[in-house]
mmCIF file of C-alpha atoms in Angstrom:
data_model
loop_
_atom_site.group_PDB
_atom_site.id
_atom_site.type_symbol
_atom_site.label_atom_id
_atom_site.label_comp_id
_atom_site.label_asym_id
_atom_site.label_seq_id
_atom_site.Cartn_x
_atom_site.Cartn_y
_atom_site.Cartn_z
ATOM 1 C CA MET A 718 0.000 0.000 0.000
ATOM 2 C CA THR A 719 1.597 3.283 -1.091
ATOM 3 C CA ARG A 720 -1.121 5.953 -1.186
ATOM 4 C CA ILE A 721 -4.185 6.539 0.997
ATOM 5 C CA VAL A 722 -6.528 9.358 -0.026
ATOM 6 C CA ILE A 723 -8.937 10.861 2.512
ATOM 7 C CA VAL A 724 -11.880 12.953 1.307
ATOM 8 C CA GLY A 725 -12.807 15.455 4.015
ATOM 9 C CA ALA A 726 -10.522 17.325 6.410
ATOM 10 C CA SER A 727 -12.874 17.809 9.325
ATOM 11 C CA VAL A 728 -12.611 15.720 12.491
ATOM 12 C CA GLY A 729 -13.167 12.313 10.874
ATOM 13 C CA GLY A 730 -10.673 12.781 8.066
ATOM 14 C CA VAL A 731 -7.957 14.463 10.097
ATOM 15 C CA LYS A 732 -8.179 12.010 12.978
ATOM 16 C CA THR A 733 -7.958 9.126 10.488
ATOM 17 C CA ALA A 734 -4.772 10.607 9.019
ATOM 18 C CA GLN A 735 -3.249 10.999 12.480
ATOM 19 C CA ALA A 736 -4.234 7.462 13.457
ATOM 20 C CA LEU A 737 -2.717 6.013 10.285
ATOM 21 C CA ARG A 738 0.627 7.607 11.109
ATOM 22 C CA ASN A 739 0.366 6.451 14.720
ATOM 23 C CA GLU A 740 -0.323 2.919 13.444
ATOM 24 C CA GLY A 741 2.908 3.055 11.444
ATOM 25 C CA PHE A 742 1.726 3.875 7.929
ATOM 26 C CA ASP A 743 4.684 5.411 6.091
ATOM 27 C CA GLY A 744 3.199 5.742 2.613
ATOM 28 C CA GLU A 745 1.718 8.799 0.928
ATOM 29 C CA LEU A 746 -1.282 10.518 2.497
ATOM 30 C CA VAL A 747 -3.496 12.965 0.582
ATOM 31 C CA LEU A 748 -6.392 14.883 2.183
ATOM 32 C CA VAL A 749 -8.960 16.565 -0.060
ATOM 33 C CA GLU A 750 -11.250 19.228 1.437
ATOM 34 C CA GLN A 751 -13.818 21.348 -0.417
ATOM 35 C CA GLU A 752 -13.718 24.232 2.095
ATOM 36 C CA ASN A 753 -11.177 26.840 1.071
ATOM 37 C CA ILE A 754 -9.362 27.104 4.404
ATOM 38 C CA ALA A 755 -5.731 27.227 5.467
ATOM 39 C CA HIS A 756 -5.960 24.834 8.394
ATOM 40 C CA PRO A 757 -8.511 22.293 9.692
ATOM 41 C CA TYR A 758 -10.729 23.799 12.397
ATOM 42 C CA ASP A 759 -12.925 22.417 15.172
ATOM 43 C CA LYS A 760 -16.663 22.753 14.512
ATOM 44 C CA PRO A 761 -18.338 22.398 17.948
ATOM 45 C CA PRO A 762 -17.202 25.891 19.087
ATOM 46 C CA LEU A 763 -18.992 27.492 16.098
ATOM 47 C CA SER A 764 -22.331 27.491 17.935
ATOM 48 C CA LYS A 765 -20.814 28.324 21.303
ATOM 49 C CA PHE A 766 -18.216 30.895 22.438
ATOM 50 C CA HIS A 767 -16.580 31.294 19.019
ATOM 51 C CA LEU A 768 -19.754 32.705 17.494
ATOM 52 C CA THR A 769 -19.446 35.988 19.381
ATOM 53 C CA SER A 770 -15.713 35.964 20.190
ATOM 54 C CA GLY A 771 -14.638 38.114 17.272
ATOM 55 C CA GLN A 772 -11.856 35.636 16.431
ATOM 56 C CA ASP A 773 -11.352 33.826 13.142
ATOM 57 C CA ILE A 774 -11.079 30.056 12.798
ATOM 58 C CA SER A 775 -7.347 30.078 13.501
ATOM 59 C CA ALA A 776 -8.398 30.397 17.157
ATOM 60 C CA ILE A 777 -10.162 26.997 17.059
ATOM 61 C CA PRO A 778 -7.721 24.665 15.276
ATOM 62 C CA LEU A 779 -8.640 21.003 15.056
ATOM 63 C CA VAL A 780 -4.953 20.170 15.464
ATOM 64 C CA ASP A 781 -1.998 22.428 16.192
ATOM 65 C CA ALA A 782 0.570 23.266 13.528
ATOM 66 C CA GLY A 783 3.073 20.748 14.864
ATOM 67 C CA SER A 784 0.537 17.925 14.782
ATOM 68 C CA MET A 785 -0.501 18.890 11.272
ATOM 69 C CA ASP A 786 3.121 18.786 10.116
ATOM 70 C CA SER A 787 3.664 15.411 11.757
ATOM 71 C CA VAL A 788 0.894 13.909 9.633
ATOM 72 C CA ASN A 789 3.211 14.541 6.661
ATOM 73 C CA ALA A 790 0.341 14.727 4.191
ATOM 74 C CA THR A 791 -0.492 16.540 0.998
ATOM 75 C CA TRP A 792 -3.414 18.859 1.795
ATOM 76 C CA LYS A 793 -5.730 19.919 -1.039
ATOM 77 C CA PHE A 794 -8.023 22.646 0.309
ATOM 78 C CA GLY A 795 -10.673 24.410 -1.748
ATOM 79 C CA VAL A 796 -11.415 21.557 -4.154
ATOM 80 C CA ALA A 797 -14.297 19.105 -3.901
ATOM 81 C CA ALA A 798 -14.419 15.477 -4.948
ATOM 82 C CA SER A 799 -16.952 14.761 -7.704
ATOM 83 C CA ASP A 800 -16.823 11.001 -8.313
ATOM 84 C CA VAL A 801 -15.085 7.735 -7.462
ATOM 85 C CA ASP A 802 -14.034 5.131 -10.009
ATOM 86 C CA ALA A 803 -13.737 2.223 -7.600
ATOM 87 C CA THR A 804 -12.744 -0.247 -10.316
ATOM 88 C CA ASN A 805 -9.672 1.757 -11.317
ATOM 89 C CA HIS A 806 -8.990 3.227 -7.855
ATOM 90 C CA ASN A 807 -9.388 6.788 -9.016
ATOM 91 C CA LEU A 808 -10.847 9.835 -7.196
ATOM 92 C CA VAL A 809 -12.173 12.516 -9.553
ATOM 93 C CA LEU A 810 -12.130 16.168 -8.441
ATOM 94 C CA GLU A 811 -14.402 19.034 -9.508
ATOM 95 C CA ASP A 812 -11.507 20.930 -11.074
ATOM 96 C CA GLY A 813 -11.106 18.134 -13.630
ATOM 97 C CA SER A 814 -8.076 16.517 -12.045
ATOM 98 C CA SER A 815 -7.972 13.076 -10.466
ATOM 99 C CA ILE A 816 -5.965 11.220 -7.824
ATOM 100 C CA SER A 817 -5.200 7.518 -7.882
ATOM 101 C CA TYR A 818 -5.389 5.672 -4.578
ATOM 102 C CA ASP A 819 -4.635 2.300 -3.087
ATOM 103 C CA LYS A 820 -7.213 2.823 -0.357
ATOM 104 C CA LEU A 821 -9.760 5.593 0.060
ATOM 105 C CA VAL A 822 -11.442 7.065 3.142
ATOM 106 C CA ILE A 823 -14.710 8.958 2.723
ATOM 107 C CA ALA A 824 -15.242 11.530 5.485
ATOM 108 C CA THR A 825 -17.343 14.177 3.740
ATOM 109 C CA GLY A 826 -19.734 14.593 6.676
ATOM 110 C CA ALA A 827 -22.991 16.485 6.409
ATOM 111 C CA ARG A 828 -24.205 19.996 5.699
ATOM 112 C CA ALA A 829 -26.944 22.091 7.237
ATOM 113 C CA ARG A 830 -30.419 21.508 5.854
ATOM 114 C CA ARG A 831 -31.425 24.630 3.948
ATOM 115 C CA SER A 832 -34.405 26.817 4.761
ATOM 116 C CA PRO A 833 -37.624 25.694 3.044
ATOM 117 C CA TRP A 834 -39.038 29.192 3.673
ATOM 118 C CA GLY A 835 -36.631 31.020 1.381
ATOM 119 C CA GLU A 836 -33.060 32.209 1.715
ATOM 120 C CA GLY A 837 -31.162 35.457 1.504
ATOM 121 C CA PRO A 838 -29.690 38.151 3.758
ATOM 122 C CA GLY A 839 -30.572 37.711 7.391
ATOM 123 C CA ILE A 840 -31.611 34.050 7.049
ATOM 124 C CA HIS A 841 -28.818 31.769 8.192
ATOM 125 C CA VAL A 842 -27.806 28.173 8.733
ATOM 126 C CA LEU A 843 -24.835 27.085 10.834
ATOM 127 C CA ARG A 844 -22.456 24.272 9.961
ATOM 128 C CA THR A 845 -19.222 25.773 8.632
ATOM 129 C CA ALA A 846 -16.820 28.573 9.508
ATOM 130 C CA GLN A 847 -18.277 30.689 6.697
ATOM 131 C CA ASP A 848 -21.789 30.144 8.086
ATOM 132 C CA ALA A 849 -20.575 31.298 11.507
ATOM 133 C CA GLU A 850 -18.928 34.424 10.081
ATOM 134 C CA GLU A 851 -22.081 35.383 8.198
ATOM 135 C CA LEU A 852 -24.291 34.826 11.252
ATOM 136 C CA ARG A 853 -21.887 36.728 13.523
ATOM 137 C CA THR A 854 -22.305 39.937 11.514
ATOM 138 C CA ASP A 855 -26.023 39.927 12.352
ATOM 139 C CA LEU A 856 -25.707 39.138 16.060
ATOM 140 C CA LEU A 857 -25.710 42.679 17.380
ATOM 141 C CA PRO A 858 -26.877 43.596 20.912
ATOM 142 C CA GLY A 859 -30.489 44.718 21.019
ATOM 143 C CA ARG A 860 -31.517 42.831 17.896
ATOM 144 C CA HIS A 861 -34.086 40.053 17.841
ATOM 145 C CA LEU A 862 -32.927 36.613 16.727
ATOM 146 C CA VAL A 863 -35.515 33.966 15.880
ATOM 147 C CA ILE A 864 -34.186 30.404 15.854
ATOM 148 C CA ILE A 865 -36.189 27.776 14.000
ATOM 149 C CA GLY A 866 -35.242 24.418 15.476
ATOM 150 C CA GLY A 867 -34.702 23.581 19.134
ATOM 151 C CA GLY A 868 -32.034 20.902 18.799
ATOM 152 C CA PHE A 869 -28.543 21.188 20.215
ATOM 153 C CA ILE A 870 -27.363 23.757 17.642
ATOM 154 C CA GLY A 871 -30.433 25.945 18.121
ATOM 155 C CA ALA A 872 -30.269 25.754 21.906
ATOM 156 C CA GLU A 873 -26.538 26.551 21.962
ATOM 157 C CA VAL A 874 -26.862 29.538 19.634
ATOM 158 C CA ALA A 875 -29.814 30.785 21.680
ATOM 159 C CA ALA A 876 -27.695 30.763 24.832
ATOM 160 C CA THR A 877 -24.722 32.362 23.075
ATOM 161 C CA ALA A 878 -26.815 35.132 21.494
ATOM 162 C CA ARG A 879 -28.722 35.846 24.691
ATOM 163 C CA LYS A 880 -25.473 36.288 26.611
ATOM 164 C CA ALA A 881 -24.327 38.654 23.841
ATOM 165 C CA GLY A 882 -27.300 40.953 24.499
ATOM 166 C CA LEU A 883 -29.816 39.886 21.873
ATOM 167 C CA SER A 884 -33.448 39.066 22.453
ATOM 168 C CA VAL A 885 -34.016 35.481 21.330
ATOM 169 C CA SER A 886 -36.995 33.325 20.385
ATOM 170 C CA ILE A 887 -36.882 29.577 19.676
ATOM 171 C CA VAL A 888 -39.530 27.844 17.565
ATOM 172 C CA ASP A 889 -39.890 24.076 17.210
ATOM 173 C CA PRO A 890 -42.840 21.782 16.437
ATOM 174 C CA LEU A 891 -41.667 19.388 19.156
ATOM 175 C CA PRO A 892 -42.772 20.030 22.748
ATOM 176 C CA ALA A 893 -39.363 20.839 24.254
ATOM 177 C CA PRO A 894 -35.758 21.611 23.260
ATOM 178 C CA MET A 895 -33.523 18.704 22.291
ATOM 179 C CA SER A 896 -36.485 16.343 22.612
ATOM 180 C CA ARG A 897 -35.421 14.414 19.520
ATOM 181 C CA VAL A 898 -32.636 13.084 21.754
ATOM 182 C CA LEU A 899 -34.242 13.450 25.193
ATOM 183 C CA ASN A 900 -37.786 12.634 26.194
ATOM 184 C CA MET A 901 -40.266 15.488 26.655
ATOM 185 C CA GLU A 902 -40.120 15.620 30.459
ATOM 186 C CA VAL A 903 -36.336 16.000 30.478
ATOM 187 C CA GLY A 904 -36.380 18.425 27.569
ATOM 188 C CA ASP A 905 -38.795 20.554 29.574
ATOM 189 C CA ILE A 906 -36.092 21.055 32.237
ATOM 190 C CA PHE A 907 -33.962 22.742 29.597
ATOM 191 C CA ARG A 908 -36.914 24.734 28.323
ATOM 192 C CA SER A 909 -37.378 26.136 31.831
ATOM 193 C CA LYS A 910 -33.696 27.048 31.982
ATOM 194 C CA HIS A 911 -33.864 28.940 28.678
ATOM 195 C CA GLU A 912 -37.026 30.769 29.696
ATOM 196 C CA ALA A 913 -35.444 31.738 33.020
ATOM 197 C CA GLU A 914 -32.590 33.295 31.030
ATOM 198 C CA GLY A 915 -35.048 35.430 29.072
ATOM 199 C CA ILE A 916 -35.573 33.368 25.920
ATOM 200 C CA GLU A 917 -39.062 33.242 24.419
ATOM 201 C CA ALA A 918 -40.016 29.619 23.740
ATOM 202 C CA TYR A 919 -42.533 28.595 21.084
ATOM 203 C CA PHE A 920 -42.556 24.805 21.269
ATOM 204 C CA GLY A 921 -45.197 22.581 19.751
ATOM 205 C CA VAL A 922 -45.602 25.162 16.975
ATOM 206 C CA GLY A 923 -44.453 25.006 13.353
ATOM 207 C CA VAL A 924 -43.400 27.720 10.900
ATOM 208 C CA ASP A 925 -45.647 28.594 7.963
ATOM 209 C CA GLY A 926 -43.354 31.117 6.320
ATOM 210 C CA ILE A 927 -40.838 33.946 6.534
ATOM 211 C CA ASP A 928 -41.805 37.259 4.945
ATOM 212 C CA ARG A 929 -39.503 40.185 4.218
ATOM 213 C CA VAL A 930 -40.652 43.656 5.216
ATOM 214 C CA PRO A 931 -38.567 46.268 3.377
ATOM 215 C CA ASP A 932 -38.067 49.747 4.782
ATOM 216 C CA GLU A 933 -40.133 49.243 7.933
ATOM 217 C CA GLY A 934 -37.406 48.683 10.522
ATOM 218 C CA VAL A 935 -38.155 44.971 10.789
ATOM 219 C CA SER A 936 -36.395 42.831 8.229
ATOM 220 C CA LYS A 937 -38.506 39.672 8.534
ATOM 221 C CA LEU A 938 -41.820 38.378 9.848
ATOM 222 C CA VAL A 939 -41.803 34.740 10.945
ATOM 223 C CA ARG A 940 -45.333 33.350 10.671
ATOM 224 C CA LEU A 941 -46.086 30.460 13.025
ATOM 225 C CA SER A 942 -48.698 27.748 12.513
ATOM 226 C CA ASP A 943 -50.783 28.973 15.479
ATOM 227 C CA GLY A 944 -51.157 32.430 13.937
ATOM 228 C CA THR A 945 -48.380 34.093 15.942
ATOM 229 C CA VAL A 946 -46.133 36.467 13.973
ATOM 230 C CA LEU A 947 -42.610 37.170 15.247
ATOM 231 C CA GLU A 948 -40.757 40.284 14.141
ATOM 232 C CA ALA A 949 -37.149 39.293 13.544
ATOM 233 C CA ASP A 950 -33.966 41.103 12.644
ATOM 234 C CA THR A 951 -32.201 37.791 12.022
ATOM 235 C CA VAL A 952 -33.325 34.186 11.564
ATOM 236 C CA LEU A 953 -31.301 31.030 12.145
ATOM 237 C CA VAL A 954 -32.670 27.863 10.561
ATOM 238 C CA GLY A 955 -31.457 24.847 12.510
ATOM 239 C CA ILE A 956 -33.592 21.981 11.228
ATOM 240 C CA GLY A 957 -31.043 19.208 10.907
ATOM 241 C CA ALA A 958 -28.427 18.075 8.430
ATOM 242 C CA GLN A 959 -28.090 16.341 5.073
ATOM 243 C CA VAL A 960 -25.247 13.927 4.383
ATOM 244 C CA ASN A 961 -22.816 14.848 1.635
ATOM 245 C CA THR A 962 -23.182 11.884 -0.706
ATOM 246 C CA GLU A 963 -24.473 13.429 -3.948
ATOM 247 C CA TRP A 964 -20.970 13.322 -5.429
ATOM 248 C CA LEU A 965 -21.150 9.526 -5.119
ATOM 249 C CA ASN A 966 -24.437 9.060 -6.989
ATOM 250 C CA ASN A 967 -22.690 7.595 -10.051
ATOM 251 C CA SER A 968 -20.275 5.434 -8.092
ATOM 252 C CA ALA A 969 -20.492 1.744 -7.215
ATOM 253 C CA LEU A 970 -21.105 2.578 -3.555
ATOM 254 C CA MET A 971 -24.374 1.741 -1.814
ATOM 255 C CA LEU A 972 -26.061 4.933 -0.551
ATOM 256 C CA ASP A 973 -28.876 5.164 1.997
ATOM 257 C CA ASN A 974 -28.790 8.456 3.889
ATOM 258 C CA GLY A 975 -25.046 7.883 4.108
ATOM 259 C CA VAL A 976 -22.562 5.424 2.631
ATOM 260 C CA VAL A 977 -23.525 1.889 3.666
ATOM 261 C CA CYS A 978 -20.709 -0.094 5.286
ATOM 262 C CA ASN A 979 -20.145 -3.386 7.041
ATOM 263 C CA GLU A 980 -19.332 -3.634 10.738
ATOM 264 C CA TYR A 981 -15.670 -2.877 9.949
ATOM 265 C CA LEU A 982 -16.685 0.483 8.371
ATOM 266 C CA GLN A 983 -15.699 -0.869 4.968
ATOM 267 C CA ALA A 984 -17.971 0.211 2.121
ATOM 268 C CA THR A 985 -20.357 -2.578 1.133
ATOM 269 C CA GLU A 986 -18.845 -4.697 -1.668
ATOM 270 C CA VAL A 987 -15.985 -2.213 -2.219
ATOM 271 C CA GLU A 988 -13.122 -3.523 -0.120
ATOM 272 C CA ASP A 989 -10.644 -0.673 -0.623
ATOM 273 C CA ILE A 990 -12.969 2.123 0.539
ATOM 274 C CA PHE A 991 -13.691 2.947 4.194
ATOM 275 C CA VAL A 992 -16.083 5.509 5.658
ATOM 276 C CA VAL A 993 -15.844 7.691 8.771
ATOM 277 C CA GLY A 994 -18.059 10.161 10.610
ATOM 278 C CA ASP A 995 -21.491 11.630 9.881
ATOM 279 C CA VAL A 996 -21.601 10.108 6.391
ATOM 280 C CA CYS A 997 -20.994 6.553 7.634
ATOM 281 C CA ARG A 998 -23.959 4.150 7.888
ATOM 282 C CA TRP A 999 -22.685 0.860 9.229
ATOM 283 C CA GLN A 1000 -24.160 -2.565 9.773
ATOM 284 C CA THR A 1001 -25.242 -3.419 13.311
ATOM 285 C CA GLY A 1002 -26.858 -6.819 13.338
ATOM 286 C CA GLU A 1003 -30.002 -6.733 11.213
ATOM 287 C CA THR A 1004 -30.036 -2.935 10.812
ATOM 288 C CA THR A 1005 -27.762 -0.048 9.902
ATOM 289 C CA THR A 1006 -26.891 2.961 12.043
ATOM 290 C CA ARG A 1007 -25.616 6.484 11.399
ATOM 291 C CA LEU A 1008 -24.531 8.934 14.103
ATOM 292 C CA GLU A 1009 -23.673 12.641 14.003
ATOM 293 C CA HIS A 1010 -21.332 12.956 16.978
ATOM 294 C CA TRP A 1011 -17.822 14.422 17.198
ATOM 295 C CA THR A 1012 -16.701 11.556 19.415
ATOM 296 C CA ASN A 1013 -18.225 9.006 17.045
ATOM 297 C CA ALA A 1014 -16.106 10.367 14.179
ATOM 298 C CA THR A 1015 -12.983 10.243 16.352
ATOM 299 C CA ASP A 1016 -13.610 6.673 17.482
ATOM 300 C CA GLN A 1017 -14.371 5.536 13.936
ATOM 301 C CA ALA A 1018 -11.156 7.143 12.695
ATOM 302 C CA LEU A 1019 -9.089 5.037 15.097
ATOM 303 C CA LEU A 1020 -10.893 1.859 14.066
ATOM 304 C CA VAL A 1021 -10.603 2.532 10.328
ATOM 305 C CA ALA A 1022 -6.873 3.222 10.598
ATOM 306 C CA HIS A 1023 -6.411 -0.120 12.351
ATOM 307 C CA ASN A 1024 -8.576 -2.046 9.892
ATOM 308 C CA MET A 1025 -6.906 -0.551 6.820
ATOM 309 C CA LEU A 1026 -3.448 -1.568 8.017
ATOM 310 C CA ASN A 1027 -4.272 -4.903 9.665
ATOM 311 C CA VAL A 1028 -5.995 -7.090 7.104
ATOM 312 C CA GLY A 1029 -7.110 -10.288 8.804
ATOM 313 C CA ASP A 1030 -7.306 -8.617 12.206
ATOM 314 C CA GLU A 1031 -10.190 -6.230 11.571
ATOM 315 C CA ARG A 1032 -12.293 -5.004 14.473
ATOM 316 C CA SER A 1033 -16.008 -4.321 14.371
ATOM 317 C CA TYR A 1034 -17.299 -0.941 15.440
ATOM 318 C CA THR A 1035 -19.342 -0.494 18.592
ATOM 319 C CA PRO A 1036 -20.019 3.167 19.462
ATOM 320 C CA ASN A 1037 -19.499 4.619 22.900
ATOM 321 C CA GLU A 1038 -21.940 7.459 22.414
ATOM 322 C CA TYR A 1039 -21.070 10.785 24.016
ATOM 323 C CA VAL A 1040 -22.006 14.375 23.180
ATOM 324 C CA TRP A 1041 -21.712 17.603 25.102
ATOM 325 C CA SER A 1042 -23.309 21.023 25.007
ATOM 326 C CA ASP A 1043 -22.649 24.361 26.710
ATOM 327 C CA GLN A 1044 -25.773 26.426 27.400
ATOM 328 C CA PHE A 1045 -25.508 29.401 29.734
ATOM 329 C CA ASP A 1046 -23.801 28.123 32.907
ATOM 330 C CA TRP A 1047 -24.835 24.513 32.259
ATOM 331 C CA LYS A 1048 -22.338 21.960 30.991
ATOM 332 C CA ILE A 1049 -24.557 19.259 29.512
ATOM 333 C CA GLN A 1050 -23.098 15.824 28.756
ATOM 334 C CA VAL A 1051 -25.038 12.985 27.165
ATOM 335 C CA VAL A 1052 -23.894 9.362 27.145
ATOM 336 C CA GLY A 1053 -25.371 6.205 25.665
ATOM 337 C CA HIS A 1054 -28.967 5.859 24.459
ATOM 338 C CA THR A 1055 -31.303 8.459 25.918
ATOM 339 C CA GLY A 1056 -35.035 8.960 25.624
ATOM 340 C CA ALA A 1057 -36.220 5.669 27.178
ATOM 341 C CA ALA A 1058 -39.641 5.756 28.819
ATOM 342 C CA GLU A 1059 -38.185 4.819 32.215
ATOM 343 C CA PHE A 1060 -35.867 7.438 33.680
ATOM 344 C CA HIS A 1061 -34.916 8.833 37.069
ATOM 345 C CA ILE A 1062 -33.531 12.222 38.073
ATOM 346 C CA VAL A 1063 -30.884 12.465 40.773
ATOM 347 C CA GLY A 1064 -29.701 15.820 42.080
ATOM 348 C CA ASN A 1065 -31.189 19.292 41.934
ATOM 349 C CA THR A 1066 -32.490 20.674 38.644
ATOM 350 C CA THR A 1067 -33.148 24.057 40.263
ATOM 351 C CA VAL A 1068 -29.504 24.717 41.119
ATOM 352 C CA GLY A 1069 -28.340 23.014 37.911
ATOM 353 C CA ARG A 1070 -26.440 19.971 39.166
ATOM 354 C CA PHE A 1071 -28.220 16.757 38.317
ATOM 355 C CA ALA A 1072 -28.221 13.496 36.385
ATOM 356 C CA VAL A 1073 -30.978 11.797 34.409
ATOM 357 C CA ILE A 1074 -30.524 8.023 34.247
ATOM 358 C CA TYR A 1075 -32.365 6.105 31.521
ATOM 359 C CA THR A 1076 -33.205 2.431 31.962
ATOM 360 C CA GLY A 1077 -33.184 -0.125 29.146
ATOM 361 C CA GLY A 1078 -35.525 -3.048 28.678
ATOM 362 C CA SER A 1079 -33.392 -5.399 30.767
ATOM 363 C CA GLY A 1080 -33.015 -2.969 33.649
ATOM 364 C CA GLU A 1081 -29.588 -1.762 32.562
ATOM 365 C CA ALA A 1082 -28.395 1.838 32.581
ATOM 366 C CA CYS A 1083 -28.605 2.517 28.850
ATOM 367 C CA GLY A 1084 -27.911 6.251 28.833
ATOM 368 C CA ALA A 1085 -27.809 9.446 30.831
ATOM 369 C CA VAL A 1086 -27.812 13.235 30.784
ATOM 370 C CA ILE A 1087 -25.409 14.876 33.226
ATOM 371 C CA VAL A 1088 -25.437 18.590 34.050
ATOM 372 C CA ASN A 1089 -22.565 20.258 35.953
ATOM 373 C CA TRP A 1090 -21.622 17.073 37.802
ATOM 374 C CA PRO A 1091 -18.216 15.668 36.731
ATOM 375 C CA ARG A 1092 -18.067 12.820 39.260
ATOM 376 C CA ALA A 1093 -21.503 11.612 38.222
ATOM 377 C CA LEU A 1094 -20.363 11.649 34.610
ATOM 378 C CA VAL A 1095 -17.427 9.356 35.348
ATOM 379 C CA LYS A 1096 -19.592 6.850 37.216
ATOM 380 C CA THR A 1097 -22.320 6.979 34.598
ATOM 381 C CA ARG A 1098 -20.071 6.455 31.570
ATOM 382 C CA GLN A 1099 -18.533 3.422 33.233
ATOM 383 C CA ALA A 1100 -21.946 2.017 34.153
ATOM 384 C CA VAL A 1101 -23.381 2.500 30.653
ATOM 385 C CA MET A 1102 -20.336 0.900 29.013
ATOM 386 C CA ARG A 1103 -20.664 -2.259 31.108
ATOM 387 C CA ASN A 1104 -24.497 -2.365 31.036
ATOM 388 C CA ALA A 1105 -24.632 -2.063 34.821
ATOM 389 C CA PRO A 1106 -28.032 -2.194 36.554
ATOM 390 C CA SER A 1107 -29.767 1.159 36.475
ATOM 391 C CA LYS A 1108 -30.894 0.735 40.070
ATOM 392 C CA THR A 1109 -27.297 0.295 41.284
ATOM 393 C CA LEU A 1110 -26.146 3.409 39.425
ATOM 394 C CA ARG A 1111 -29.004 5.467 40.844
ATOM 395 C CA GLU A 1112 -28.157 4.355 44.375
ATOM 396 C CA GLU A 1113 -24.516 5.341 43.879
ATOM 397 C CA LEU A 1114 -25.474 8.772 42.561
ATOM 398 C CA ILE A 1115 -28.001 9.347 45.346
ATOM 399 C CA ALA A 1116 -25.269 8.608 47.891
ATOM 400 C CA LEU A 1117 -22.878 10.943 46.073
ATOM 401 C CA ASP A 1118 -25.516 13.673 45.907
ATOM 402 C CA SER A 1119 -26.185 13.310 49.638
ATOM 403 C CA LYS A 1120 -22.498 13.815 50.417
ATOM 404 C CA LEU A 1121 -22.352 16.897 48.216
ATOM 405 C CA ALA A 1122 -25.493 18.357 49.800
ATOM 406 C CA LYS A 1123 -23.910 18.159 53.266
ATOM 407 C CA HIS A 1124 -21.035 20.368 52.113
ATOM 408 C CA VAL A 1125 -23.220 23.054 50.518
#
C-alpha cells in the first residue's frame, strides 16, 4: 500500500490521518477538502463561544501546527471530490483533475439543511466557519434573533446570542428543546432554563413562512402555525443536516442516507474504501446505524486506521456514544442511548447539578444526561459501558448527591 486518499478534512478525516501515522503507515497521504481554508478547524465551538468571540477560525484549530506537520500529508483545500471510479482506484475532483489511490477514506460529513421558507440576507444556517462568520455579523446587541429548530445547535446559539445581548426566540414543532434526543419531560427542564434566562419559547408550533418587510425597521416576519407572527432582525434555521453523498451518486457505492458499510466500516462490496463520521452508515446486526457525533467520528477514525493496516485482524465498530453542550452556565453531557420511557432524576435541577438516568428493557443503565456534575459523569459512563443495573447506578449517585449536599 503506497497511497491513501482521505476525502474530508474535518474531524473524521484528520483524525484518520493521524491514526494512520500512529499505526505506522509510512506511505503517501493525501487529504482533499472542499472548504477553502488554510488549516482544519474544530466545529463544535462554532455554535458556542466562538460565534461571538470576534476571532477567526485560527483560534479553534482542530490540530496544532506541529501535529498537522507530523501527519506529513499533501493537503488539497478548496477543491471538492466529484466522483469515485472504484474499479480503477481513481478519485475525480471538480476541477477536472484526479488522484489515484490504493485505499480511500470517505469523510465528507454532512451539511446544514437549507431553509424551506426562502433564503437570503438575514436568514442563516450554521455548519461551517463561513456560516458562523455570516451569522456573527447579524448578532448585534439589542436585535431580535428567531431560531427555528430547538435541537442542540439551536439551543446553543440561543444561549450564546442571549449572553451577547440579543433578544431570542426559539420555535420548534416538538414540545421541548432537544427532545429528539431526550424525552419530553427532560427536555422541559432545559426549556425552563432557557425561559429563566429570558428566551421566548414557542414549542409545539411550526413555521408557515418567513416574509420580508422592506423599509419598515423589521427585516422579517416569521409566521407560526398557530397564527403568531414574530418580528425578527435575524433568523437562524437549525432543522437538521443532510449527508454529503451526492458526489457519489454515479459510483459503485451503496447509498442510503449515508454510505452503507459493514461492521468494519468498509464500504459494502468495495473492499478498498472505508467511511468515517457523519456520512458513515454501518451494519449493526439486522439494521444499519448512522450517528452525528464528534466523538463518534474520532472513534471511527481510530478503528478505520487499524482495519486498513491490519488485514485479517479487523475489528467491528461499537459506538461509545457521548455528546456535550454548553448552554448558559450549564455543561450538559449525554452518554449512551437516551429517551427511554423509564428514567430517574438524581440531584437538583433548580440549582443546575443533576443526572438523568435512563433504563433499558433489561433494567440496565442505557444512557444518561449529566449537568454540571463531573463525578456523576465518570460513574455513569462506566456504568453504561458495562451495562450495569440502572438501580445500582441510581443508588450510587443518590449517595454521592447526599455527600455533596452536606457540604453546601
